[in-house]
XYZ file of C-alpha atoms in Angstrom:
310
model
C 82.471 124.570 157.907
C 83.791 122.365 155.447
C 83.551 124.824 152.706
C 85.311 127.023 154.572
C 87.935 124.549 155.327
C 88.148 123.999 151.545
C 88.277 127.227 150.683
C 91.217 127.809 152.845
C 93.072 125.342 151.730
C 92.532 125.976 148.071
C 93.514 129.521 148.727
C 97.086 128.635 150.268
C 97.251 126.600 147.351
C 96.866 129.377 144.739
C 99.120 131.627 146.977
C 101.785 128.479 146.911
C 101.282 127.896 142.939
C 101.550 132.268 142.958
C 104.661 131.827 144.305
C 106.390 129.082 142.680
C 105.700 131.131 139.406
C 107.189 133.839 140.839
C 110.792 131.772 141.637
C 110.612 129.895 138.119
C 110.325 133.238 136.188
C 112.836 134.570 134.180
C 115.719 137.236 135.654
C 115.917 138.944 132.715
C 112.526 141.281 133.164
C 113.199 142.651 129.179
C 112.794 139.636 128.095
C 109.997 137.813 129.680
C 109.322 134.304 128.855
C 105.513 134.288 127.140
C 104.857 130.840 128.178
C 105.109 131.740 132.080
C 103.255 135.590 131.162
C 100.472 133.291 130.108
C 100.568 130.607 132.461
C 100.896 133.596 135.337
C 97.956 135.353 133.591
C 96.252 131.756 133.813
C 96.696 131.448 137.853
C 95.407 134.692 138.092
C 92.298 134.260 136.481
C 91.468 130.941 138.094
C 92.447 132.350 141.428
C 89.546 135.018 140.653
C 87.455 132.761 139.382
C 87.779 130.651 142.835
C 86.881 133.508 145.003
C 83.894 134.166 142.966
C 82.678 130.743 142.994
C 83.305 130.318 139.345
C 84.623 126.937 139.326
C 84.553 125.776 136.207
C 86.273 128.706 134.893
C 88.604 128.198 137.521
C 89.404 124.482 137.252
C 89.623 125.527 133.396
C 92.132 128.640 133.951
C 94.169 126.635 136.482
C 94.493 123.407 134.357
C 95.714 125.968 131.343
C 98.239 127.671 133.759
C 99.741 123.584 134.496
C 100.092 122.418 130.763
C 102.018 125.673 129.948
C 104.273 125.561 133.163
C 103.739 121.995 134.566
C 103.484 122.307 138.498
C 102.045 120.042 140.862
C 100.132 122.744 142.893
C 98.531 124.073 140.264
C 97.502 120.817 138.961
C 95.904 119.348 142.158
C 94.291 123.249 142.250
C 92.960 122.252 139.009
C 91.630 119.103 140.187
C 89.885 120.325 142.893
C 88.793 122.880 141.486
C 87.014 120.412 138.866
C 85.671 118.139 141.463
C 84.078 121.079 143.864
C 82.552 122.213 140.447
C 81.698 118.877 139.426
C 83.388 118.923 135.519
C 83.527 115.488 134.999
C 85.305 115.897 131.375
C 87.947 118.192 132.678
C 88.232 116.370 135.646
C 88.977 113.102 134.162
C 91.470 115.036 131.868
C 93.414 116.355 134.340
C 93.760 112.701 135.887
C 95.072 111.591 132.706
C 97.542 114.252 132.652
C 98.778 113.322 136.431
C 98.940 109.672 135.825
C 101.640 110.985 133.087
C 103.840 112.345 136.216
C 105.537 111.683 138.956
C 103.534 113.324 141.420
C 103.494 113.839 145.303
C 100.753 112.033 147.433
C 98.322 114.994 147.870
C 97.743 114.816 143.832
C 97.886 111.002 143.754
C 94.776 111.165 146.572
C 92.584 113.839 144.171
C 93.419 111.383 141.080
C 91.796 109.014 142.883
C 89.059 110.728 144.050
C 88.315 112.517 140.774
C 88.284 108.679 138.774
C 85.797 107.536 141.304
C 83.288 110.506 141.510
C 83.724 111.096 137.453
C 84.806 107.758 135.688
C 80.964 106.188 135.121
C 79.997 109.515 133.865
C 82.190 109.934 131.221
C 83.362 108.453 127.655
C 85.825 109.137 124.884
C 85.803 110.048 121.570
C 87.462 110.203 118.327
C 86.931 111.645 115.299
C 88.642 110.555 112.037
C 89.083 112.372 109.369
C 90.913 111.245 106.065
C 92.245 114.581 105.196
C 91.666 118.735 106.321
C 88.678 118.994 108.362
C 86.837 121.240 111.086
C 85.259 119.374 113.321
C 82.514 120.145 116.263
C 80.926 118.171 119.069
C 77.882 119.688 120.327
C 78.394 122.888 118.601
C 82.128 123.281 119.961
C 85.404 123.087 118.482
C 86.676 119.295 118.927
C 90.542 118.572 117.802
C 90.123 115.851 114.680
C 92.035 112.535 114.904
C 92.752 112.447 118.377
C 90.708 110.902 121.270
C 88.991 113.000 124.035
C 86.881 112.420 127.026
C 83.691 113.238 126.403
C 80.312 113.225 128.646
C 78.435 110.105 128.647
C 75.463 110.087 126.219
C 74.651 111.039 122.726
C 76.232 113.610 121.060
C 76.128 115.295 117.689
C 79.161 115.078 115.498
C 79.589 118.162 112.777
C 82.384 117.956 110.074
C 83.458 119.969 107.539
C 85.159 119.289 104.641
C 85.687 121.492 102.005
C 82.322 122.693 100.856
C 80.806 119.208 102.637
C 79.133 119.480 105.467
C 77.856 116.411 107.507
C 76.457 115.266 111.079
C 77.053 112.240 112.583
C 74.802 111.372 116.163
C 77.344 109.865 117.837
C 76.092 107.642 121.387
C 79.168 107.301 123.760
C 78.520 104.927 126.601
C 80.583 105.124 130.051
C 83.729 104.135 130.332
C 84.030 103.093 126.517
C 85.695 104.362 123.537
C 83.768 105.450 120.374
C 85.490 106.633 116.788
C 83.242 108.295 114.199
C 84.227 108.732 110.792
C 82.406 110.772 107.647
C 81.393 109.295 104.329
C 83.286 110.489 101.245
C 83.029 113.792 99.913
C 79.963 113.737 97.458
C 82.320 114.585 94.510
C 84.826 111.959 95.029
C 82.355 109.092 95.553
C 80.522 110.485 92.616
C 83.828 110.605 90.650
C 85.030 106.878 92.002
C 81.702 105.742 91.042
C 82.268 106.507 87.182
C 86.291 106.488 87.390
C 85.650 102.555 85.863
C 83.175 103.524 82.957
C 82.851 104.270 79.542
C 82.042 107.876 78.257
C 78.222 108.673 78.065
C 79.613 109.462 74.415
C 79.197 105.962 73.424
C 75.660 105.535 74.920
C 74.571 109.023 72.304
C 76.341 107.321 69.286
C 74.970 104.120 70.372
C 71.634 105.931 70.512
C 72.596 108.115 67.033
C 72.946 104.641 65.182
C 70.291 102.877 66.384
C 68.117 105.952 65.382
C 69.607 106.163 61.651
C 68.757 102.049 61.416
C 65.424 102.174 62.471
C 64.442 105.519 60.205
C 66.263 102.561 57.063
C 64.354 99.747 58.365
C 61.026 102.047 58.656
C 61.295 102.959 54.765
C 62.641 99.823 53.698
C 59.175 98.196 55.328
C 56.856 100.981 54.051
C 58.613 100.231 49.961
C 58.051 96.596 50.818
C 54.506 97.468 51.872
C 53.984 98.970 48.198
C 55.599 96.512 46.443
C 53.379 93.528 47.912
C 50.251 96.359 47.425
C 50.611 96.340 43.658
C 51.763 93.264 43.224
C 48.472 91.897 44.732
C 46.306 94.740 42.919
C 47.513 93.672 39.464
C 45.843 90.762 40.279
C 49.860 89.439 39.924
C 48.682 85.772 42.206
C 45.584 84.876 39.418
C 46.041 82.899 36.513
C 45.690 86.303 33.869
C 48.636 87.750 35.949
C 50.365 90.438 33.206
C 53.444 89.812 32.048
C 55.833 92.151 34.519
C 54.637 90.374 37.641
C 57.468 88.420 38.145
C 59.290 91.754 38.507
C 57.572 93.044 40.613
C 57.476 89.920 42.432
C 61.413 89.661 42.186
C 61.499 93.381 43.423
C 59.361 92.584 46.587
C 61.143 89.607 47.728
C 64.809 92.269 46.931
C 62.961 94.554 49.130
C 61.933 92.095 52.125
C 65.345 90.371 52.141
C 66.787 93.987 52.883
C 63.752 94.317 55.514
C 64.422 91.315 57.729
C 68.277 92.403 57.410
C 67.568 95.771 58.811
C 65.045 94.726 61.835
C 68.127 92.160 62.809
C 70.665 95.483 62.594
C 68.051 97.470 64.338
C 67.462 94.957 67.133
C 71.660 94.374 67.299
C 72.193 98.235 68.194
C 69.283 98.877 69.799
C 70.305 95.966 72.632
C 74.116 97.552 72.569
C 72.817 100.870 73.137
C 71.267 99.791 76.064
C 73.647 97.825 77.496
C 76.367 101.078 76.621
C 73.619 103.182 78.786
C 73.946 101.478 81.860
C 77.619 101.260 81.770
C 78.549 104.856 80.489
C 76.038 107.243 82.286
C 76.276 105.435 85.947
C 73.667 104.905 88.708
C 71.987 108.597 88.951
C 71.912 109.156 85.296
C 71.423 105.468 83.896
C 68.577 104.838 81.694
C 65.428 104.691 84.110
C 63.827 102.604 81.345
C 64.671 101.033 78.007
C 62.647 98.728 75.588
C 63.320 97.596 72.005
C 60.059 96.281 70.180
C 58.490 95.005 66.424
C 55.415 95.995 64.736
C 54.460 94.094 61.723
C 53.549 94.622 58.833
C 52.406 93.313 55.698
C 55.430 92.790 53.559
C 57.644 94.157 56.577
C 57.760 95.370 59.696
C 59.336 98.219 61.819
C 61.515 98.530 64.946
C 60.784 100.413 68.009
C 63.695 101.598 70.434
C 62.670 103.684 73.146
C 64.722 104.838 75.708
C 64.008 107.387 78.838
C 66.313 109.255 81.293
C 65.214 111.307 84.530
């Protein structure tokens, strides 16, 4: 019985929207306003919808038909249309957009109603983004940068920007008010991360010098070697030394001055290079491991830089 009741009423109601459209329309039948086409095309298909049982579509329709052509039938049609079909978001929606008004007591009463039934079931939700995006909640389209009601509950946030795509789980408790907002583009954090540095550049001429040094220092050690070799097999440290020992001795001690020089250079670059690596070729591409070491010899010795990258 009360369905019935409800049903009648909701049909006078469509009939009394029906005809306010009718009085409101434009005199001038070649040129029809499109905004009251639509809006009449709108009443239509929620009327439909009502008599089918349909009443989300028809809470939907109807609520479309009032933000084109404001009326306050069909916006308490709309509203009960949401409450008999129990859509909490739209419902809660089309309170917002009464409380905006001026409207008559009838509306004022379904306000009411539709705040009570709906308002611990629903959140809202906004979605910044920092410049173009598309953006989806739960696979449907969701208008960026402004706040909507939402269900209650987690949802799943997708945004695109650009060739970025990312989703955000976004959990929206009842009755509050949640903002999500994506990370950087990949690109630009990549490029802000290095925007600071120097140019890998300097870590491969780094790396080029330290190279030629240590090839100097690696001969310089091995003529050292063969100086102090001979000079110790012509018996050069005996009393019956011959008589060009000390040159040989004054070559060798030439030849290990320029040595200890070189493993000093050596060492000098191969710590710059390093340090150059770190700064120049950033986080991902930094050296993953670096290490500058000596191996003596007799007479000399020779430096070791080795450096790896992923």
């Amino acid at each position: 019985m009360r369905r019935d009741r409800s049903h009648g009423r909701m049909t006078f109601a469509l009939a009394a929207a029906a005809l306010v459209l009718l009085c409101v329309a434009p005199s001038r039948a070649a040129e029809p306003d499109p905004a009251t086409t639509e809006a009449k095309a709108a009443y239509d298909r929620g009327a439909a919808a009502y008599e089918r049982g349909d009443m989300a579509t028809a809470a939907r329709e109807l609520a479309r038909a009032d933000a084109l052509l404001p009326n306050p039938v069909a916006l308490a049609s709309a509203l009960r249309a949401a409450l008999e079909g129990d859509e909490p978001v739209l419902g809660m929606e089309l309170a917002a957009r009464a409380s905006t008004r001026s409207e008559e007591t009838s509306v004022a009463e379904l306000v009411r109603a539709a705040r009570a039934r709906f308002g611990s079931r629903v959140g809202k939700l906004r979605v910044i983004c920092p410049g173009p995006c598309r953006v989806a909640v739960d696979g449907a389209p969701f208008e960026a940068n402004e706040e909507r009601f939402v269900r209650a509950g987690p949802h799943v946030v997708a945004i695109e920007q650009g060739t970025t795509r990312e989703e955000i789980r976004a959990d929206v408790p009842a009755g509050a008010a949640v903002t999500a907002t994506p990370k950087p583009p990949a690109e630009a954090t990549k490029a802000a991360d290095r925007s600071g540095g120097l140019s890998p550049v300097w870590f491969f001429v780094g790396l080029g010098a330290t190279a030629v040094s240590g090839a100097v220092l690696t001969a310089s050690s091995l003529q050292t070697k063969g100086l102090h070799d001979d000079f110790v097999a012509r018996g050069c440290p005996g009393p019956a030394a011959p008589r060009d020992c000390r040159g040989i001795a004054s070559d060798g001690e030439g030849a290990q001055l320029r040595t200890n020089v070189l493993v000093g250079v050596t060492a000098v670059l191969g710590a710059a290079t390093i340090t150059l690596g770190a700064l120049s070729l950033g986080r991902r591409d930094a050296p993953t491991a670096a290490q500058l070491s000596f191996e003596t010899l007799p007479g000399g010795g020779v430096a070791k830089v080795s450096v790896s990258l992923p």
